[in-house]
Amino acid sequence: MKRILSQIGILCLTASLMAMACSCNKDKDGNLKNQFRFDGETCKIFEAEAAYYGYDSDYGYNVTLSFCSEDEEKCIWFDLYTARNNNASLQGGTYGFHDRNFLLSEAGVYMDYSGERGDEITSGTLTVKNSGSNYTVEMNGKTYTGKSVKLHYSGHIDNYIDNYKKKDKRTSVR
């Protein structure tokens, strides 16, 4: 009897693992959730960071937003300028490559440390929504070589902006 129950337990565990594996594959082909996709590969986002680099009188506050895999080998990043009339923070809005108030000035994606499997993102939009310390970020774009790039992230973003607010005198970035 113990042997039969043990075998049933193993079958149930195997079936559960197979179901989870199938749902992961389905998610890979369907909607992204805390992932980014480039060149046929979908990467789970382990770390999200926003780093503040100063104020530019022509464009506003410069923030680099990055999302990386657990081993940090695969990353997607965005160099943003937030609206000129706000303080140093990652602001909600739709960032575009030719938008003066929410400028997406540069972006890139790499899938290995060497950068051989990567590309510059040259078109698309990045949408940032925030509610307190939680953010939802979505990106749909194309790279220099015409490859599709997509991102969806919802959650906390490590913010390296607040430390600089006290130092900011609205001087230009050098």
XYZ file of N, CA, C and O in Angstrom:
696
model
N 0.820 -1.183 0.000
C 0.000 0.000 0.000
C 0.875 1.263 0.000
O 0.570 2.204 -0.713
N 1.941 1.271 0.821
C 2.835 2.414 0.874
C 3.480 2.645 -0.492
O 3.680 3.772 -0.902
N 3.800 1.548 -1.148
C 4.441 1.646 -2.461
C 3.501 2.285 -3.477
O 3.913 3.129 -4.264
N 2.248 1.924 -3.452
C 1.256 2.485 -4.382
C 1.074 3.977 -4.096
O 1.056 4.792 -5.009
N 0.953 4.346 -2.818
C 0.802 5.754 -2.458
C 2.046 6.552 -2.860
O 1.944 7.683 -3.325
N 3.206 5.953 -2.705
C 4.448 6.610 -3.100
C 4.475 6.855 -4.609
O 4.855 7.928 -5.077
N 4.061 5.854 -5.377
C 4.035 5.995 -6.837
C 3.003 7.030 -7.274
O 3.237 7.798 -8.193
N 1.862 7.070 -6.603
C 0.842 8.082 -6.913
C 1.396 9.471 -6.608
O 1.209 10.414 -7.389
N 2.094 9.609 -5.495
C 2.712 10.895 -5.136
C 3.715 11.348 -6.178
O 3.757 12.514 -6.573
N 4.538 10.404 -6.651
C 5.525 10.730 -7.685
C 4.827 11.133 -8.976
O 5.221 12.095 -9.630
N 3.760 10.424 -9.346
C 3.006 10.787 -10.560
C 2.396 12.181 -10.435
O 2.423 12.966 -11.378
N 1.824 12.479 -9.261
C 1.226 13.806 -9.053
C 2.292 14.893 -9.129
O 2.074 15.936 -9.751
N 3.445 14.666 -8.524
C 4.537 15.630 -8.572
C 5.019 15.828 -10.001
O 5.212 16.965 -10.452
N 5.173 14.741 -10.741
C 5.599 14.819 -12.146
C 4.582 15.594 -12.972
O 4.948 16.458 -13.774
N 3.300 15.292 -12.767
C 2.253 16.001 -13.514
C 2.258 17.487 -13.182
O 2.099 18.334 -14.067
N 2.454 17.833 -11.903
C 2.506 19.238 -11.508
C 3.681 19.957 -12.158
O 3.547 21.069 -12.656
N 4.856 19.322 -12.150
C 6.034 19.928 -12.775
C 5.847 20.100 -14.270
O 6.246 21.116 -14.845
N 5.229 19.125 -14.914
C 4.978 19.240 -16.366
C 4.007 20.378 -16.649
O 4.187 21.133 -17.594
N 2.992 20.525 -15.819
C 2.030 21.613 -16.010
C 2.700 22.965 -15.842
O 2.455 23.899 -16.598
N 3.611 23.082 -14.839
C 4.322 24.338 -14.645
C 5.234 24.622 -15.829
O 5.333 25.749 -16.289
N 5.900 23.615 -16.343
C 6.793 23.800 -17.495
C 6.004 24.250 -18.709
O 6.430 25.123 -19.452
N 4.842 23.670 -18.892
C 4.014 24.069 -20.038
C 3.540 25.502 -19.887
O 3.505 26.253 -20.845
N 3.157 25.910 -18.669
C 2.683 27.284 -18.491
C 3.824 28.280 -18.713
O 3.606 29.371 -19.189
N 5.050 27.893 -18.366
C 6.180 28.781 -18.619
C 6.381 28.969 -20.113
O 6.621 30.071 -20.564
N 6.281 27.918 -20.889
C 6.414 28.025 -22.334
C 5.295 28.873 -22.923
O 5.516 29.660 -23.819
N 4.067 28.705 -22.395
C 2.952 29.492 -22.887
C 3.185 30.976 -22.607
O 2.966 31.817 -23.455
N 3.663 31.298 -21.386
C 3.963 32.683 -21.037
C 5.063 33.237 -21.938
O 5.055 34.394 -22.304
N 6.016 32.383 -22.310
C 7.126 32.816 -23.161
C 6.613 33.280 -24.523
O 7.123 34.222 -25.101
N 5.593 32.606 -25.023
C 5.051 32.952 -26.336
C 3.946 33.997 -26.250
O 3.618 34.631 -27.231
N 3.363 34.182 -25.083
C 2.245 35.097 -24.940
C 2.667 36.419 -24.336
O 3.709 36.978 -24.663
N 1.858 36.906 -23.404
C 2.138 38.182 -22.754
C 3.327 38.067 -21.818
O 3.517 37.061 -21.148
N 4.108 39.122 -21.771
C 5.264 39.164 -20.877
C 4.820 39.600 -19.491
O 3.925 40.428 -19.350
N 5.460 39.056 -18.476
C 5.225 39.481 -17.105
C 6.575 39.521 -16.405
O 7.183 38.484 -16.174
N 7.055 40.733 -16.102
C 8.377 40.946 -15.519
C 9.454 40.249 -16.344
O 10.306 39.530 -15.825
N 9.376 40.489 -17.649
C 10.301 39.897 -18.615
C 10.569 40.888 -19.734
O 9.808 41.824 -19.948
N 11.661 40.638 -20.477
C 11.859 41.331 -21.742
C 12.221 40.308 -22.800
O 12.714 39.229 -22.503
N 11.912 40.644 -24.044
C 12.117 39.724 -25.160
C 12.924 40.423 -26.248
O 12.616 41.547 -26.638
N 13.951 39.732 -26.740
C 14.782 40.233 -27.829
C 15.361 39.054 -28.590
O 15.825 38.089 -27.983
N 15.337 39.134 -29.895
C 15.970 38.144 -30.767
C 15.518 36.718 -30.444
O 16.319 35.796 -30.389
N 14.209 36.546 -30.208
C 13.643 35.229 -29.963
C 13.868 34.671 -28.575
O 13.512 33.539 -28.292
N 14.466 35.443 -27.687
C 14.728 34.970 -26.329
C 14.001 35.851 -25.324
O 14.047 37.075 -25.402
N 13.337 35.207 -24.378
C 12.633 35.912 -23.317
C 13.419 35.765 -22.025
O 13.817 34.666 -21.657
N 13.660 36.884 -21.342
C 14.459 36.892 -20.119
C 13.632 37.394 -18.948
O 12.979 38.435 -19.046
N 13.703 36.679 -17.849
C 13.029 37.099 -16.631
C 13.834 38.225 -15.987
O 15.052 38.153 -15.874
N 13.133 39.277 -15.568
C 13.780 40.413 -14.918
C 13.968 40.098 -13.444
O 13.018 39.791 -12.726
N 15.202 40.179 -12.988
C 15.542 39.924 -11.593
C 15.794 41.233 -10.845
O 15.516 41.346 -9.663
N 16.327 42.230 -11.560
C 16.713 43.486 -10.927
C 16.277 44.669 -11.792
O 16.470 44.662 -12.998
N 15.682 45.670 -11.158
C 15.275 46.896 -11.840
C 15.870 48.075 -11.081
O 15.740 48.166 -9.862
N 16.553 48.976 -11.800
C 17.222 50.111 -11.169
C 16.969 51.398 -11.943
O 16.878 51.383 -13.165
N 16.898 52.497 -11.206
C 16.851 53.832 -11.786
C 17.988 54.633 -11.161
O 18.100 54.712 -9.942
N 18.868 55.185 -11.991
C 20.009 55.957 -11.495
C 19.930 57.379 -12.053
O 19.722 57.578 -13.246
N 20.099 58.356 -11.178
C 20.014 59.768 -11.531
C 21.397 60.303 -11.867
O 22.349 60.074 -11.142
N 21.507 61.036 -12.989
C 22.804 61.552 -13.417
C 22.876 63.067 -13.499
O 23.833 63.599 -14.019
N 21.887 63.783 -13.000
C 21.982 65.239 -12.968
C 20.915 65.929 -13.789
O 20.048 65.307 -14.383
N 21.012 67.239 -13.810
C 20.020 68.088 -14.478
C 20.650 68.758 -15.688
O 21.771 69.258 -15.637
N 19.926 68.768 -16.789
C 20.335 69.442 -18.020
C 19.276 70.498 -18.307
O 18.097 70.177 -18.430
N 19.675 71.765 -18.421
C 18.709 72.850 -18.580
C 17.901 72.738 -19.874
O 16.813 73.295 -19.969
N 18.404 72.032 -20.880
C 17.654 71.865 -22.124
C 16.649 70.723 -22.078
O 15.612 70.773 -22.742
N 16.944 69.670 -21.318
C 16.118 68.472 -21.372
C 15.489 68.060 -20.049
O 14.525 67.323 -20.030
N 16.048 68.444 -18.922
C 15.514 68.041 -17.626
C 16.437 67.073 -16.929
O 17.644 67.075 -17.146
N 15.859 66.256 -16.057
C 16.640 65.318 -15.258
C 16.970 64.069 -16.057
O 16.106 63.471 -16.680
N 18.242 63.665 -15.998
C 18.724 62.482 -16.709
C 18.662 61.271 -15.788
O 19.275 61.265 -14.723
N 17.902 60.261 -16.194
C 17.735 59.035 -15.431
C 18.022 57.855 -16.347
O 17.525 57.808 -17.475
N 18.839 56.915 -15.891
C 19.037 55.670 -16.633
C 18.260 54.581 -15.918
O 18.421 54.367 -14.720
N 17.407 53.929 -16.669
C 16.548 52.869 -16.160
C 17.054 51.563 -16.740
O 17.239 51.455 -17.963
N 17.331 50.565 -15.897
C 17.842 49.293 -16.406
C 17.136 48.112 -15.750
O 16.724 48.181 -14.593
N 17.004 47.043 -16.530
C 16.371 45.799 -16.097
C 17.300 44.664 -16.488
O 17.671 44.547 -17.658
N 17.668 43.820 -15.519
C 18.661 42.768 -15.786
C 18.201 41.409 -15.281
O 17.419 41.313 -14.336
N 18.768 40.367 -15.896
C 18.553 38.993 -15.459
C 19.317 38.764 -14.155
O 20.122 39.593 -13.737
N 19.092 37.616 -13.534
C 19.716 37.339 -12.241
C 21.236 37.361 -12.306
O 21.901 37.876 -11.418
N 21.817 36.846 -13.381
C 23.271 36.839 -13.514
C 23.804 38.139 -14.119
O 24.993 38.297 -14.324
N 22.908 39.076 -14.401
C 23.212 40.381 -14.992
C 23.887 40.267 -16.361
O 24.454 41.222 -16.863
N 23.798 39.098 -16.967
C 24.368 38.914 -18.293
C 23.444 39.486 -19.364
O 23.895 39.949 -20.401
N 22.163 39.478 -19.100
C 21.174 39.965 -20.054
C 20.504 41.205 -19.467
O 19.938 41.153 -18.377
N 20.602 42.319 -20.175
C 20.040 43.573 -19.665
C 19.405 44.379 -20.791
O 19.797 44.268 -21.952
N 18.467 45.209 -20.403
C 17.883 46.198 -21.303
C 17.918 47.516 -20.523
O 17.647 47.537 -19.324
N 18.323 48.600 -21.184
C 18.470 49.878 -20.485
C 17.939 51.024 -21.339
O 17.877 50.932 -22.560
N 17.563 52.095 -20.635
C 16.977 53.271 -21.269
C 17.569 54.522 -20.631
O 17.579 54.647 -19.412
N 18.048 55.432 -21.443
C 18.558 56.714 -20.975
C 17.445 57.737 -21.191
O 17.073 58.030 -22.335
N 16.887 58.266 -20.098
C 15.700 59.115 -20.154
C 16.000 60.528 -19.666
O 16.871 60.735 -18.823
N 15.253 61.484 -20.197
C 15.220 62.841 -19.642
C 13.783 63.121 -19.258
O 12.883 63.077 -20.097
N 13.560 63.390 -17.969
C 12.212 63.637 -17.482
C 11.846 65.106 -17.692
O 12.699 65.920 -18.005
N 10.599 65.409 -17.513
C 10.106 66.772 -17.734
C 10.937 67.781 -16.948
O 11.340 67.536 -15.819
N 11.172 68.923 -17.550
C 12.059 69.943 -16.977
C 11.523 70.582 -15.700
O 12.273 71.100 -14.897
N 10.240 70.557 -15.494
C 9.664 71.297 -14.367
C 9.467 70.454 -13.106
O 8.753 70.851 -12.216
N 10.085 69.306 -13.037
C 9.893 68.453 -11.875
C 11.217 68.216 -11.170
O 12.270 68.574 -11.662
N 11.166 67.594 -10.013
C 12.396 67.304 -9.280
C 13.024 66.008 -9.798
O 12.489 65.361 -10.681
N 14.135 65.650 -9.210
C 14.876 64.460 -9.639
C 14.127 63.202 -9.235
O 14.198 62.768 -8.097
N 13.381 62.641 -10.159
C 12.658 61.405 -9.889
C 12.293 60.751 -11.218
O 12.279 61.399 -12.256
N 12.022 59.480 -11.144
C 11.532 58.774 -12.321
C 10.050 59.087 -12.431
O 9.255 58.686 -11.583
N 9.679 59.841 -13.442
C 8.308 60.302 -13.595
C 7.503 59.375 -14.486
O 8.031 58.812 -15.428
N 6.231 59.257 -14.174
C 5.320 58.531 -15.033
C 5.106 59.317 -16.317
O 5.126 60.543 -16.319
N 4.955 58.600 -17.420
C 4.724 59.231 -18.710
C 5.105 58.289 -19.830
O 5.589 57.178 -19.600
N 4.877 58.743 -21.054
C 5.270 57.976 -22.231
C 6.486 58.644 -22.830
O 6.425 59.790 -23.270
N 7.606 57.928 -22.824
C 8.877 58.437 -23.311
C 9.067 58.004 -24.757
O 8.841 56.842 -25.103
N 9.466 58.957 -25.593
C 9.712 58.662 -27.000
C 11.042 59.253 -27.443
O 11.600 60.135 -26.781
N 11.538 58.804 -28.581
C 12.841 59.245 -29.062
C 12.845 60.703 -29.531
O 13.900 61.293 -29.654
N 11.690 61.289 -29.782
C 11.648 62.677 -30.268
C 10.738 63.552 -29.414
O 10.267 64.584 -29.857
N 10.502 63.182 -28.166
C 9.617 63.921 -27.271
C 10.458 64.853 -26.398
O 11.388 64.420 -25.735
N 10.150 66.146 -26.389
C 10.947 67.116 -25.616
C 10.688 67.017 -24.113
O 11.549 67.320 -23.312
N 9.486 66.647 -23.684
C 9.179 66.588 -22.253
C 9.535 65.247 -21.619
O 9.894 65.195 -20.453
N 9.393 64.168 -22.354
C 9.726 62.833 -21.870
C 10.584 62.169 -22.937
O 10.127 61.355 -23.722
N 11.870 62.527 -22.945
C 12.781 62.102 -24.001
C 13.430 60.763 -23.673
O 14.008 60.582 -22.600
N 13.331 59.834 -24.602
C 14.067 58.577 -24.562
C 15.243 58.791 -25.504
O 15.111 58.736 -26.718
N 16.404 59.161 -24.936
C 17.515 59.593 -25.790
C 18.333 58.437 -26.339
O 18.811 58.502 -27.464
N 18.528 57.390 -25.547
C 19.277 56.222 -25.995
C 18.710 55.000 -25.299
O 18.169 55.105 -24.200
N 18.866 53.848 -25.934
C 18.436 52.599 -25.316
C 19.187 51.455 -25.962
O 19.639 51.557 -27.105
N 19.314 50.379 -25.220
C 20.006 49.224 -25.762
C 19.625 47.955 -25.037
O 19.014 47.973 -23.965
N 19.992 46.844 -25.648
C 19.741 45.535 -25.069
C 20.954 44.671 -25.358
O 21.556 44.773 -26.434
N 21.370 43.877 -24.367
C 22.430 42.908 -24.624
C 22.094 41.598 -23.925
O 21.465 41.578 -22.886
N 22.524 40.518 -24.564
C 22.179 39.188 -24.099
C 23.404 38.412 -23.609
O 23.313 37.232 -23.322
N 24.559 39.054 -23.563
C 25.765 38.444 -23.015
C 26.721 39.558 -22.609
O 26.559 40.705 -23.003
N 27.696 39.229 -21.785
C 28.633 40.238 -21.282
C 29.433 40.907 -22.387
O 29.763 42.077 -22.309
N 29.757 40.180 -23.431
C 30.601 40.735 -24.490
C 29.865 41.760 -25.338
O 30.481 42.567 -26.013
N 28.541 41.713 -25.324
C 27.758 42.632 -26.149
C 27.595 42.164 -27.577
O 27.002 42.841 -28.407
N 28.128 40.973 -27.899
C 27.999 40.454 -29.261
C 26.558 40.144 -29.613
O 26.171 40.263 -30.763
N 25.768 39.742 -28.618
C 24.350 39.476 -28.838
C 23.549 40.630 -28.251
O 22.938 40.524 -27.207
N 23.591 41.739 -28.917
C 22.875 42.906 -28.445
C 22.684 43.893 -29.575
O 23.151 43.681 -30.684
N 21.990 44.974 -29.278
C 21.721 45.958 -30.312
C 21.244 47.256 -29.663
O 20.774 47.271 -28.527
N 21.347 48.325 -30.413
C 20.828 49.626 -29.996
C 19.345 49.692 -30.344
O 18.945 49.320 -31.448
N 18.535 50.127 -29.411
C 17.107 50.319 -29.669
C 16.953 51.714 -30.265
O 17.415 52.697 -29.688
N 16.318 51.806 -31.431
C 16.248 53.077 -32.148
C 14.834 53.606 -32.351
O 14.669 54.747 -32.780
N 13.813 52.815 -32.059
C 12.449 53.316 -32.204
C 11.541 52.629 -31.195
O 11.858 51.575 -30.670
N 10.411 53.269 -30.943
C 9.433 52.726 -30.014
C 9.145 53.694 -28.892
O 9.629 54.828 -28.873
N 8.340 53.243 -27.957
C 7.987 54.059 -26.804
C 8.159 53.244 -25.524
O 8.057 52.024 -25.525
N 8.413 53.966 -24.454
C 8.545 53.398 -23.123
C 7.505 54.090 -22.253
O 7.498 55.316 -22.157
N 6.619 53.321 -21.642
C 5.579 53.883 -20.788
C 5.879 53.548 -19.338
O 6.121 52.385 -19.003
N 5.895 54.574 -18.502
C 6.169 54.409 -17.071
C 4.940 54.903 -16.308
O 4.483 56.021 -16.510
N 4.419 54.047 -15.434
C 3.332 54.422 -14.531
C 3.810 54.129 -13.126
O 4.453 53.109 -12.894
N 3.519 55.040 -12.202
C 3.930 54.765 -10.830
C 2.804 55.047 -9.853
O 1.972 55.919 -10.068
N 2.813 54.235 -8.804
C 1.885 54.384 -7.696
C 2.710 54.187 -6.435
O 3.044 53.052 -6.078
N 3.101 55.284 -5.815
C 3.997 55.198 -4.669
C 5.352 54.691 -5.111
O 5.950 55.223 -6.037
N 5.827 53.626 -4.484
C 7.134 53.082 -4.843
C 7.041 51.938 -5.854
O 8.048 51.329 -6.187
N 5.842 51.634 -6.328
C 5.667 50.584 -7.337
C 5.495 51.190 -8.720
O 4.843 52.225 -8.875
N 6.092 50.537 -9.694
C 6.073 51.015 -11.072
C 5.567 49.932 -12.006
O 5.759 48.744 -11.755
N 4.968 50.368 -13.093
C 4.679 49.498 -14.226
C 5.368 50.131 -15.422
O 5.152 51.307 -15.713
N 6.224 49.348 -16.082
C 6.996 49.839 -17.221
C 6.761 48.904 -18.394
O 6.877 47.684 -18.254
N 6.418 49.492 -19.536
C 6.230 48.704 -20.750
C 6.981 49.359 -21.893
O 7.036 50.581 -21.993
N 7.568 48.530 -22.740
C 8.313 49.020 -23.898
C 8.011 48.138 -25.079
O 7.918 46.930 -24.965
N 7.820 48.775 -26.219
C 7.634 48.071 -27.478
C 8.435 48.849 -28.508
O 8.144 50.020 -28.758
N 9.447 48.225 -29.077
C 10.291 48.950 -30.009
C 11.033 48.052 -30.973
O 10.825 46.839 -31.021
N 11.918 48.688 -31.721
C 12.752 48.000 -32.716
C 14.200 48.442 -32.526
O 14.484 49.554 -32.122
N 15.098 47.539 -32.882
C 16.520 47.843 -32.804
C 17.019 48.399 -34.130
O 16.302 48.427 -35.130
N 18.267 48.811 -34.119
C 18.938 49.331 -35.308
C 18.877 48.340 -36.465
O 18.744 48.727 -37.613
N 18.939 47.049 -36.147
C 18.900 46.016 -37.192
C 17.494 45.511 -37.473
O 17.323 44.530 -38.192
N 16.467 46.162 -36.892
C 15.075 45.829 -37.193
C 14.466 44.733 -36.342
O 13.355 44.282 -36.602
N 15.162 44.293 -35.298
C 14.634 43.249 -34.430
C 13.685 43.854 -33.403
O 13.892 44.962 -32.915
N 12.656 43.092 -33.067
C 11.651 43.529 -32.107
C 12.170 43.404 -30.681
O 12.855 42.445 -30.344
N 11.820 44.393 -29.842
C 12.161 44.394 -28.417
C 10.885 44.716 -27.651
O 10.197 45.680 -27.966
N 10.599 43.901 -26.638
C 9.430 44.151 -25.795
C 9.832 43.970 -24.345
O 10.718 43.174 -24.032
N 9.170 44.722 -23.476
C 9.439 44.634 -22.046
C 8.153 44.876 -21.288
O 7.340 45.716 -21.684
N 7.973 44.142 -20.217
C 6.919 44.432 -19.241
C 7.502 44.190 -17.861
O 8.103 43.154 -17.593
N 7.337 45.189 -16.985
C 7.786 45.056 -15.604
C 6.775 45.743 -14.707
O 6.319 46.850 -14.998
N 6.451 45.097 -13.599
C 5.570 45.690 -12.613
C 6.115 45.347 -11.232
O 6.277 44.170 -10.908
N 6.458 46.378 -10.457
C 6.991 46.148 -9.119
C 7.884 47.278 -8.673
O 7.857 48.387 -9.205
N 8.726 46.975 -7.707
C 9.642 47.951 -7.117
C 10.843 48.170 -8.036
O 11.339 47.234 -8.654
N 11.302 49.414 -8.119
C 12.534 49.745 -8.839
C 13.506 50.334 -7.827
O 13.173 51.297 -7.129
N 14.693 49.710 -7.716
C 15.724 50.268 -6.837
C 16.051 51.662 -7.343
O 16.415 51.840 -8.502
N 15.915 52.637 -6.467
C 15.995 54.033 -6.870
C 17.265 54.667 -6.317
O 17.409 54.826 -5.114
N 18.173 54.995 -7.212
C 19.401 55.671 -6.826
C 19.301 57.154 -7.157
O 20.255 57.788 -7.520
N 18.095 57.690 -7.012
C 17.828 59.084 -7.341
C 17.763 59.924 -6.073
O 18.337 60.991 -5.993
N 17.090 59.436 -5.059
C 16.817 60.222 -3.861
C 18.076 60.774 -3.201
O 18.057 61.858 -2.643
N 19.182 60.052 -3.252
C 20.422 60.514 -2.632
C 20.930 61.810 -3.257
O 21.675 62.541 -2.638
N 20.553 62.097 -4.469
C 21.077 63.259 -5.175
C 20.178 64.484 -5.072
O 20.571 65.566 -5.428
N 18.965 64.337 -4.594
C 18.043 65.470 -4.531
C 18.616 66.622 -3.714
O 18.476 67.770 -4.082
N 19.270 66.312 -2.611
C 19.805 67.364 -1.744
C 20.946 68.110 -2.416
O 21.147 69.283 -2.188
N 21.699 67.429 -3.260
C 22.860 68.036 -3.910
C 22.473 68.827 -5.156
O 23.242 69.652 -5.622
N 21.313 68.578 -5.725
C 20.938 69.167 -7.002
C 20.681 70.668 -6.872
O 19.864 71.106 -6.108
N 21.422 71.452 -7.608
C 21.246 72.915 -7.625
C 20.767 73.357 -8.993
O 20.937 74.506 -9.380
N 20.218 72.409 -9.778
C 19.747 72.677 -11.135
C 20.880 73.221 -12.005
O 20.719 74.169 -12.739
N 22.018 72.582 -11.897
C 23.141 72.930 -12.757
C 23.216 71.921 -13.889
O 22.727 70.808 -13.767
N 23.803 72.326 -14.958
C 23.875 71.467 -16.138
C 24.776 70.263 -15.898
O 25.720 70.321 -15.117
N 24.452 69.180 -16.592
C 25.282 67.983 -16.563
C 26.565 68.290 -17.329
O 26.557 68.929 -18.356
N 27.698 67.870 -16.794
C 28.975 68.137 -17.454
C 29.469 66.964 -18.198
O 29.308 65.863 -17.932
